[in-house]
Amino acid sequence: MPDLLLELFSEEIPARMQARAREDLKKLVTDGLVEAGLTYAGAGVFSTPRRLVLAIEGLTSESRPVREERKGPKSDAPEAAIEGFLRSTGLTRDQLDLRDDKKGQVFFAVVERPGRAAPVIVAEVVEHVIRNFPWPKSMRWGNGALRWVRPLQSILCILGDEGGAEVVPVVVDHLTAGNTTCGHRFLAPTRFAVSSFDDYTAKLRRAFVMLDSAEREAHIWNDATNLTFASGMDVVPDAGLLTEVAGLVEWPVVLMGKIDEAFLGLPAEVLQTSMREHQKFFSVRAKSGRIEGFVTVANTVTRDHGATILAGNQKVLSARLSDAKFFWENDLRVAKADPDSKPMGDWLDGLSAVTFHNKLGSQADRVARIAALAREIAPLVGADADLAEQAARVAKADLRSAMVGEFPELQGLMGMYYARAAGMPEAVALAARDHYAPVGPTDAVPSDPVSVAVALADKIDTLTGFWAIDEEPTGSKDPFALRRAALGVIRLVLGNGVRVSASDISRFGFFA
């Protein structure tokens, strides 16, 4: 039985699309082959930034012959109906059988199709898959009609067994399948021929390409942990970033650098977010717990062992962190306003200009509702009512800060830092950080009473407000995350042993 090797070689495929593309390629091709009458023993799918690869083992050499009976029109049916039946079966009238039926004599067609060779079937299936591949976003290039995520440059498609390999005759627009590919863009760009999957992977490795994304992930993580351990530090785990970076490189080379002393005073979360979002760097933590370095992954081997690459990355990182430092220092000035004035006053006043929902008012309106709710809920959770109201009034102030404007994912967390800078009680600062929680099923549930009061008030206001304006979730959509808010209320109540009835919860809020 032959084995199939298919490689679709293109310009860089976005890392975020590669996992889905692998699964789509495997399913579409294998489903198409099975539907056409072929069977196979196993299939594996791989990707790098420049290639999608499918390897199928034990493919049958041809499909089984098919004998199919089709019932047609009655013998006295209109001629047009009989002619249509003949066209659909590809037979002539004298090839039809005439059989007795409950309704009289009826034409039957016996269609026999011989088995088809695997190369013919594979060519049809692969062409169809390429032309109809479900990329989330795709493009056209040149004068052709073909669409792909990035310009498709070549197709490798071979069927091989002990007797050798043959090229499958796939033709898609200007591209004709062959048995050649190339290695790393810079380190081994010369094309080479392959005869099997084992031959393919071995030659790719010699050409500086790790085909398996899982292997690239393991290589990156092992080198990163070894580098940081040798320096007496630890790399901060980030599974999502690891998967993304593995999708950006074909031959990962791990490098470690240090953050300039001028930026070490920034909150750890700011350093981590800036490096992860802008530079795709892993954060490196010293034994003290402070973020002091970074790990970056290059896609090439250089004569200076990455020194030039590292220097360039450090220069760009310093520019990014300079922006973050500017935001931080500016925000601290607002948070540390004159004690005689309202802390974070500029931000709180600015919430009036931020629309929450056109039927539910501004963020300032919402903050006022949440503050009143938090005061009402406080006795039920053992919180100080004044602290709960104060925390609710400042919890969303950081939405107007420059740092949250740059990194929205830091909302709440920055509110904690700014509340501390303003000299507010620690319970207020923690509530600013925790009032969004829990967001997901794995998030910790706040336990500080003030945080619980504000978190409940925030979610109950969301639920009662959107229900009041007839924006309930449906089975297919929940644009305002009301299910998440409801689950958050349940987890907060159960996780903190709060004894409150559903009717009590439902009567809270201005919209109840």
Coordinates of C-alpha atoms in Angstrom, one line a residue:
M1 CA 0.0 0.0 0.0
P2 CA 1.4 3.4 -0.9
D3 CA 2.0 6.3 1.4
L4 CA 0.9 9.9 0.6
L5 CA 3.0 13.0 1.3
L6 CA 1.5 16.4 0.7
E7 CA 3.2 19.7 1.3
L8 CA 1.6 23.1 0.6
F9 CA 4.5 25.6 0.6
S10 CA 3.6 29.3 0.9
E11 CA 4.7 32.6 2.3
E12 CA 4.4 32.9 6.1
I13 CA 1.2 31.5 7.6
P14 CA 0.1 33.5 10.7
A15 CA 0.9 31.5 13.9
R16 CA -2.6 31.9 15.2
M17 CA -4.1 30.1 12.1
Q18 CA -1.7 27.1 12.0
A19 CA -3.4 24.7 14.5
R20 CA -6.8 25.1 12.8
A21 CA -5.2 24.7 9.4
R22 CA -3.6 21.5 10.4
E23 CA -6.8 20.0 11.5
D24 CA -8.7 21.3 8.5
L25 CA -6.2 19.8 6.1
K26 CA -6.2 16.4 7.7
K27 CA -10.0 16.2 7.9
L28 CA -10.7 17.6 4.4
V29 CA -8.2 15.3 2.6
T30 CA -8.9 12.1 4.5
D31 CA -12.7 12.6 4.3
G32 CA -12.4 13.2 0.6
L33 CA -10.3 10.1 0.0
V34 CA -12.7 7.9 2.1
E35 CA -15.7 9.3 0.3
A36 CA -14.0 8.4 -3.0
G37 CA -13.5 4.8 -1.9
L38 CA -10.0 4.7 -0.6
T39 CA -9.0 3.6 2.9
Y40 CA -5.8 4.4 4.9
A41 CA -4.0 3.2 8.1
G42 CA -3.1 6.5 9.7
A43 CA -2.5 10.2 9.1
G44 CA -0.3 12.9 10.6
V45 CA -0.3 16.6 10.0
F46 CA 2.4 19.2 10.6
S47 CA 3.1 22.9 10.0
T48 CA 5.8 25.5 10.0
P49 CA 5.4 29.2 9.2
R50 CA 5.9 28.3 5.5
R51 CA 4.3 24.9 5.0
L52 CA 1.3 22.7 5.8
V53 CA 2.2 19.0 5.6
L54 CA 0.0 15.9 5.5
A55 CA 1.4 12.3 5.7
I56 CA -0.9 9.4 5.1
E57 CA 0.2 5.8 5.7
G58 CA -1.2 2.6 4.1
L59 CA -3.4 4.2 1.5
T60 CA -5.1 1.7 -0.8
S61 CA -3.8 1.7 -4.4
E62 CA -7.3 2.0 -5.9
S63 CA -10.9 2.3 -4.9
R64 CA -13.2 -0.7 -5.0
P65 CA -15.5 -1.2 -8.0
V66 CA -19.0 0.1 -7.4
R67 CA -22.3 -1.4 -8.6
E68 CA -25.3 0.8 -8.0
E69 CA -29.0 0.3 -8.9
R70 CA -31.2 3.3 -9.6
K71 CA -34.9 3.3 -9.9
G72 CA -36.2 5.5 -12.7
P73 CA -39.5 6.7 -14.2
K74 CA -42.3 4.4 -15.3
S75 CA -42.2 3.0 -18.8
D76 CA -45.1 5.3 -19.9
A77 CA -43.6 8.4 -18.3
P78 CA -43.1 11.5 -20.5
E79 CA -40.1 11.3 -22.8
A80 CA -38.4 14.2 -21.1
A81 CA -38.4 12.4 -17.8
I82 CA -36.9 9.3 -19.4
E83 CA -34.2 11.4 -21.2
G84 CA -33.3 13.1 -17.9
F85 CA -32.9 9.7 -16.2
L86 CA -30.6 8.5 -19.0
R87 CA -28.4 11.6 -18.8
S88 CA -28.1 11.3 -15.0
T89 CA -26.9 7.6 -15.3
G90 CA -24.9 8.0 -18.5
L91 CA -26.6 5.0 -20.1
T92 CA -28.7 4.5 -23.2
R93 CA -32.3 3.3 -23.3
D94 CA -31.4 -0.2 -24.4
Q95 CA -29.1 -0.5 -21.3
L96 CA -32.0 0.0 -18.9
D97 CA -33.9 -2.8 -17.2
L98 CA -37.7 -2.9 -17.3
R99 CA -39.1 -4.3 -14.1
D100 CA -42.6 -4.8 -12.7
D101 CA -43.5 -2.5 -9.8
K102 CA -46.6 -1.8 -7.8
K103 CA -47.3 1.1 -10.1
G104 CA -46.6 -0.8 -13.3
Q105 CA -43.4 -1.3 -15.3
V106 CA -40.5 0.9 -14.2
F107 CA -37.1 1.5 -15.7
F108 CA -34.1 0.5 -13.6
A109 CA -30.4 1.4 -14.3
V110 CA -27.6 -0.7 -13.1
V111 CA -24.5 1.5 -13.0
E112 CA -21.2 -0.2 -12.6
R113 CA -18.1 1.8 -12.0
P114 CA -14.7 0.2 -12.0
G115 CA -12.1 1.0 -9.3
R116 CA -10.1 4.2 -9.8
A117 CA -6.4 4.5 -9.2
A118 CA -5.3 6.3 -6.1
P119 CA -3.2 9.0 -7.9
V120 CA -6.3 10.1 -9.9
I121 CA -8.4 10.3 -6.7
V122 CA -5.7 12.0 -4.7
A123 CA -5.2 14.6 -7.5
E124 CA -8.9 15.4 -7.5
V125 CA -9.3 15.6 -3.7
V126 CA -6.1 17.7 -3.2
E127 CA -7.1 20.2 -5.9
H128 CA -10.6 20.5 -4.4
V129 CA -9.2 21.0 -0.9
I130 CA -6.7 23.7 -2.0
R131 CA -9.4 25.6 -4.0
N132 CA -11.9 25.5 -1.1
F133 CA -9.6 25.6 2.0
P134 CA -11.5 27.4 4.9
W135 CA -8.9 30.0 5.9
P136 CA -10.4 32.6 8.3
K137 CA -8.8 35.2 6.0
S138 CA -7.3 34.7 2.6
M139 CA -5.9 36.6 -0.4
R140 CA -5.5 36.5 -4.1
W141 CA -2.2 37.4 -5.8
G142 CA -1.1 37.8 -9.4
N143 CA -3.7 37.3 -12.1
G144 CA -5.1 34.0 -10.8
A145 CA -8.3 33.2 -9.0
L146 CA -6.8 31.0 -6.3
R147 CA -7.1 32.2 -2.7
W148 CA -4.7 31.2 0.1
V149 CA -3.8 32.7 3.4
R150 CA -0.5 33.9 1.8
P151 CA 0.7 33.3 -1.7
L152 CA 1.0 29.6 -2.4
Q153 CA 4.4 28.9 -4.0
S154 CA 4.6 25.2 -4.6
I155 CA 2.9 21.8 -4.1
L156 CA 4.7 18.6 -3.2
C157 CA 2.5 15.6 -3.7
I158 CA 3.9 12.0 -4.0
L159 CA 2.7 8.5 -3.5
G160 CA 5.4 6.1 -2.6
D161 CA 6.0 2.5 -1.6
E162 CA 8.9 0.0 -1.7
G163 CA 9.1 0.3 -5.4
G164 CA 9.7 4.1 -5.3
A165 CA 7.6 7.3 -5.5
E166 CA 5.5 8.9 -8.1
V167 CA 4.4 12.5 -8.4
V168 CA 0.6 12.9 -8.1
P169 CA -0.6 15.0 -11.1
V170 CA -2.1 17.9 -9.1
V171 CA -2.6 21.1 -11.0
V172 CA -4.0 24.2 -9.4
D173 CA -3.9 27.3 -11.6
H174 CA -0.3 28.0 -12.4
L175 CA 1.0 25.4 -9.8
T176 CA 1.9 21.9 -10.8
A177 CA 2.8 19.4 -8.1
G178 CA 6.3 17.9 -7.9
N179 CA 8.6 16.0 -5.6
T180 CA 10.8 18.9 -4.5
T181 CA 10.8 21.4 -1.6
C182 CA 13.3 23.7 0.1
G183 CA 14.6 24.2 3.6
H184 CA 15.1 27.3 5.7
R185 CA 14.6 30.6 4.0
F186 CA 18.1 31.9 4.8
L187 CA 20.1 28.8 5.9
A188 CA 19.1 26.3 3.2
P189 CA 17.0 27.9 0.4
T190 CA 18.1 25.4 -2.3
R191 CA 15.4 23.0 -3.5
F192 CA 15.8 19.2 -3.1
A193 CA 13.9 16.1 -4.1
V194 CA 12.3 13.7 -1.6
S195 CA 11.0 10.1 -2.0
S196 CA 9.1 9.5 1.2
F197 CA 8.0 11.1 4.5
D198 CA 11.1 9.8 6.3
D199 CA 13.3 11.1 3.6
Y200 CA 11.5 14.4 3.7
T201 CA 11.8 14.9 7.4
A202 CA 15.5 13.9 7.4
K203 CA 16.4 16.3 4.6
L204 CA 14.3 19.1 6.2
R205 CA 16.3 18.8 9.4
R206 CA 19.6 18.9 7.5
A207 CA 18.1 22.0 5.9
F208 CA 17.4 23.7 9.3
V209 CA 13.7 23.0 9.5
M210 CA 12.0 21.3 12.5
L211 CA 8.7 20.1 11.0
D212 CA 6.8 19.2 14.2
S213 CA 5.5 22.2 16.1
A214 CA 5.5 20.2 19.3
E215 CA 9.2 19.5 18.9
R216 CA 9.8 23.2 18.3
E217 CA 7.9 24.1 21.5
A218 CA 9.9 21.5 23.5
H219 CA 13.2 22.8 22.0
I220 CA 12.3 26.4 22.8
W221 CA 11.2 25.7 26.4
N222 CA 14.2 23.4 27.2
D223 CA 16.7 25.9 25.9
A224 CA 14.9 28.8 27.7
T225 CA 14.9 27.0 31.0
N226 CA 18.5 25.9 30.7
L227 CA 19.7 29.5 29.7
T228 CA 17.8 31.1 32.6
F229 CA 18.9 28.4 35.1
A230 CA 22.5 29.0 34.2
S231 CA 22.0 32.7 35.1
G232 CA 20.3 31.9 38.4
M233 CA 16.9 33.0 37.1
D234 CA 13.6 31.4 35.9
V235 CA 11.6 31.8 32.7
V236 CA 8.0 32.7 33.4
P237 CA 5.7 30.0 31.9
D238 CA 3.4 31.1 29.2
A239 CA 1.8 28.3 27.2
G240 CA 0.0 30.5 24.8
L241 CA 3.1 32.5 23.9
L242 CA 5.1 29.3 23.5
T243 CA 2.7 27.9 21.0
E244 CA 2.6 31.2 19.1
V245 CA 6.4 31.6 19.0
A246 CA 6.8 28.0 17.8
G247 CA 4.6 29.0 14.9
L248 CA 6.9 31.9 14.0
V249 CA 10.1 29.9 13.4
E250 CA 11.3 26.9 11.5
W251 CA 14.7 26.6 13.3
P252 CA 14.4 28.1 16.8
V253 CA 17.4 29.7 18.3
V254 CA 16.8 30.8 21.9
L255 CA 18.6 34.0 23.2
M256 CA 18.4 35.7 26.6
G257 CA 18.8 39.4 27.3
K258 CA 18.5 41.8 30.3
I259 CA 16.1 44.6 30.8
D260 CA 17.7 48.0 31.3
E261 CA 17.8 49.1 34.9
A262 CA 15.8 52.2 34.1
F263 CA 12.7 50.1 33.6
L264 CA 12.9 47.7 36.5
G265 CA 10.7 49.9 38.6
L266 CA 7.7 49.2 36.4
P267 CA 5.1 46.8 37.7
A268 CA 6.0 43.2 36.8
E269 CA 2.7 42.8 34.9
V270 CA 3.5 45.8 32.8
L271 CA 6.9 44.5 31.8
Q272 CA 5.4 41.0 31.1
T273 CA 2.5 42.4 29.0
S274 CA 4.6 44.8 27.0
M275 CA 7.2 42.1 26.2
R276 CA 4.6 39.5 25.4
E277 CA 2.3 41.6 23.3
H278 CA 4.7 43.7 21.4
Q279 CA 7.9 41.6 21.2
K280 CA 6.8 38.0 21.8
F281 CA 9.4 37.8 24.5
F282 CA 9.2 35.4 27.5
S283 CA 9.8 37.2 30.9
V284 CA 12.7 36.1 33.0
R285 CA 12.3 36.3 36.8
A286 CA 15.2 36.7 39.3
K287 CA 15.2 34.7 42.5
S288 CA 13.8 37.9 44.2
G289 CA 10.7 37.6 42.1
R290 CA 11.5 40.7 40.1
I291 CA 11.3 40.6 36.3
E292 CA 14.8 41.4 35.1
G293 CA 15.3 39.8 31.8
F294 CA 13.7 38.3 28.7
V295 CA 14.0 35.3 26.3
T296 CA 13.6 35.8 22.6
V297 CA 13.5 33.2 19.9
A298 CA 15.4 33.9 16.6
N299 CA 14.7 32.0 13.4
T300 CA 18.3 31.7 12.2
V301 CA 21.8 30.9 13.2
T302 CA 24.4 33.7 13.0
R303 CA 28.1 33.8 13.1
D304 CA 28.1 36.0 16.2
H305 CA 25.8 33.5 18.1
G306 CA 22.9 35.9 18.0
A307 CA 24.7 39.0 19.5
T308 CA 23.5 41.3 16.8
I309 CA 19.9 40.0 17.0
L310 CA 19.9 40.3 20.7
A311 CA 21.3 43.9 20.6
G312 CA 18.6 44.9 18.1
N313 CA 15.8 43.3 20.2
Q314 CA 17.1 45.1 23.3
K315 CA 17.0 48.4 21.5
V316 CA 13.4 47.9 20.4
L317 CA 12.4 46.7 23.8
S318 CA 13.9 49.8 25.4
A319 CA 11.8 52.0 23.1
R320 CA 8.7 50.0 24.0
L321 CA 9.4 50.1 27.7
S322 CA 10.1 53.9 27.5
D323 CA 6.5 54.3 26.4
A324 CA 5.3 52.1 29.2
K325 CA 7.4 54.1 31.7
F326 CA 5.9 57.3 30.4
F327 CA 2.4 56.0 30.8
W328 CA 3.1 54.7 34.3
E329 CA 4.7 58.0 35.5
N330 CA 1.9 60.1 34.0
D331 CA -0.8 57.9 35.5
L332 CA 0.9 58.0 38.9
R333 CA 0.7 61.8 38.8
V334 CA -3.0 61.6 38.2
A335 CA -3.5 59.0 41.0
K336 CA -1.4 61.0 43.5
A337 CA -3.4 64.2 43.0
D338 CA -3.6 66.8 45.8
P339 CA -5.0 64.9 48.8
D340 CA -7.5 67.7 49.3
S341 CA -9.0 66.9 45.9
K342 CA -10.7 63.8 44.8
P343 CA -8.2 60.9 44.2
M344 CA -8.1 60.0 40.6
G345 CA -10.5 62.8 40.0
D346 CA -9.6 63.4 36.4
W347 CA -10.3 59.8 35.5
L348 CA -13.5 59.6 37.5
D349 CA -14.8 62.7 35.8
G350 CA -13.8 61.3 32.4
L351 CA -16.0 58.3 32.9
S352 CA -18.9 60.5 32.1
A353 CA -17.7 60.7 28.5
V354 CA -17.5 56.9 28.2
T355 CA -20.7 55.3 27.0
F356 CA -21.4 51.9 28.7
H357 CA -24.6 51.3 26.6
N358 CA -26.8 53.8 24.9
K359 CA -29.8 52.6 27.0
L360 CA -27.8 52.2 30.2
G361 CA -25.9 55.4 30.3
S362 CA -22.2 56.2 30.8
Q363 CA -19.6 54.4 32.8
A364 CA -20.0 57.2 35.4
D365 CA -23.7 56.3 35.7
R366 CA -22.8 52.7 36.0
V367 CA -20.2 53.4 38.7
A368 CA -22.9 55.2 40.7
R369 CA -25.2 52.3 40.5
I370 CA -22.5 49.8 41.4
A371 CA -21.4 51.9 44.4
A372 CA -25.0 52.0 45.8
L373 CA -25.3 48.2 45.2
A374 CA -22.0 47.5 46.9
R375 CA -23.1 49.4 50.0
E376 CA -26.4 47.4 50.1
I377 CA -24.6 44.1 49.6
A378 CA -21.7 44.8 52.1
P379 CA -23.6 43.6 55.2
L380 CA -24.4 40.3 53.6
V381 CA -20.8 39.5 53.0
G382 CA -19.3 40.9 56.1
A383 CA -17.8 44.0 54.4
D384 CA -17.5 47.5 55.7
A385 CA -20.2 49.5 53.8
D386 CA -18.1 52.7 53.5
L387 CA -15.1 50.8 52.1
A388 CA -17.3 48.8 49.7
E389 CA -18.8 52.0 48.3
Q390 CA -15.4 53.7 48.1
A391 CA -13.9 50.8 46.3
A392 CA -16.8 50.6 43.8
R393 CA -16.4 54.3 43.0
V394 CA -12.7 54.0 42.1
A395 CA -12.7 50.4 40.7
K396 CA -13.2 51.5 37.1
A397 CA -11.1 54.7 37.2
D398 CA -8.2 53.0 35.5
L399 CA -10.3 52.7 32.3
R400 CA -9.3 56.3 31.7
S401 CA -5.6 55.7 32.4
A402 CA -2.9 55.8 29.7
M403 CA -1.6 52.4 30.7
V404 CA -5.0 50.6 30.3
G405 CA -5.5 52.5 27.1
E406 CA -2.4 50.8 25.8
F407 CA -2.9 47.5 27.5
P408 CA -6.7 46.9 28.1
E409 CA -5.9 43.5 29.6
L410 CA -4.4 45.2 32.6
Q411 CA -7.6 46.9 33.7
G412 CA -8.3 46.3 37.3
L413 CA -4.7 45.3 38.0
M414 CA -3.6 48.9 37.3
G415 CA -6.5 50.1 39.4
M416 CA -4.9 48.3 42.3
Y417 CA -1.6 50.0 41.8
Y418 CA -3.1 53.4 41.4
A419 CA -5.3 53.1 44.4
R420 CA -2.3 52.2 46.5
A421 CA -0.4 55.2 45.0
A422 CA -3.4 57.4 46.0
G423 CA -3.0 56.2 49.6
M424 CA -6.3 54.3 49.7
P425 CA -7.0 51.4 52.1
E426 CA -5.6 48.0 50.9
A427 CA -9.1 46.6 50.8
V428 CA -10.1 49.2 48.2
A429 CA -7.0 48.5 46.1
L430 CA -7.6 44.8 46.2
A431 CA -11.3 45.3 45.2
A432 CA -10.2 47.4 42.2
R433 CA -8.0 44.5 41.1
D434 CA -10.5 41.7 41.8
H435 CA -13.9 43.1 41.0
Y436 CA -13.9 41.6 37.5
A437 CA -13.2 38.1 38.8
P438 CA -14.0 35.4 38.3
V439 CA -13.9 35.8 34.5
G440 CA -13.2 32.2 33.5
P441 CA -13.8 28.8 35.1
T442 CA -10.2 28.5 36.3
D443 CA -10.1 32.0 37.8
A444 CA -9.7 32.3 41.6
V445 CA -12.8 33.7 43.4
P446 CA -12.1 36.8 45.5
S447 CA -12.4 36.2 49.2
D448 CA -11.8 39.7 50.8
P449 CA -15.2 40.9 51.8
V450 CA -14.9 44.3 50.1
S451 CA -13.8 42.7 46.9
V452 CA -16.7 40.2 47.1
A453 CA -19.2 43.1 47.6
V454 CA -17.9 45.1 44.6
A455 CA -17.6 42.0 42.4
L456 CA -21.2 41.0 43.1
A457 CA -22.5 44.5 42.6
D458 CA -20.7 44.8 39.3
K459 CA -22.1 41.6 37.9
I460 CA -25.7 42.1 39.3
D461 CA -25.8 45.6 37.7
T462 CA -24.8 44.0 34.4
L463 CA -27.4 41.3 34.6
T464 CA -30.3 43.4 35.8
G465 CA -29.5 46.2 33.4
F466 CA -29.4 44.2 30.3
W467 CA -32.4 42.2 31.2
A468 CA -34.3 45.5 31.8
I469 CA -33.6 46.6 28.2
D470 CA -34.5 43.2 26.7
E471 CA -30.9 42.1 25.8
E472 CA -31.1 38.6 27.3
P473 CA -28.8 36.0 25.9
T474 CA -30.0 33.4 23.5
G475 CA -28.9 29.9 22.6
S476 CA -26.7 31.2 19.8
K477 CA -25.4 34.6 21.1
D478 CA -24.5 36.3 24.3
P479 CA -22.8 39.6 23.2
F480 CA -22.7 41.1 26.7
A481 CA -21.4 38.0 28.4
L482 CA -24.4 37.7 30.7
R483 CA -23.9 34.0 31.2
R484 CA -20.4 34.7 32.4
A485 CA -21.8 37.3 34.8
A486 CA -24.4 34.9 36.2
L487 CA -21.8 32.2 36.7
G488 CA -19.6 34.7 38.4
V489 CA -22.4 35.6 40.9
I490 CA -23.0 31.9 41.6
R491 CA -19.3 31.2 42.2
L492 CA -18.9 34.3 44.4
V493 CA -21.8 33.3 46.5
L494 CA -20.9 29.6 46.8
G495 CA -17.1 30.2 47.1
N496 CA -17.6 32.6 50.1
G497 CA -20.4 30.8 51.8
V498 CA -22.8 33.8 51.4
R499 CA -26.3 33.0 52.5
V500 CA -28.6 34.9 50.1
S501 CA -31.7 33.9 48.2
A502 CA -32.2 34.2 44.5
S503 CA -35.0 36.7 45.2
D504 CA -32.7 38.8 47.3
I505 CA -30.2 38.9 44.4
S506 CA -32.9 39.7 41.8
R507 CA -34.2 42.6 43.8
F508 CA -30.8 44.3 44.0
G509 CA -30.2 46.9 41.4
F510 CA -31.9 49.9 39.9
F511 CA -33.5 47.9 37.1
A512 CA -35.0 45.1 39.2

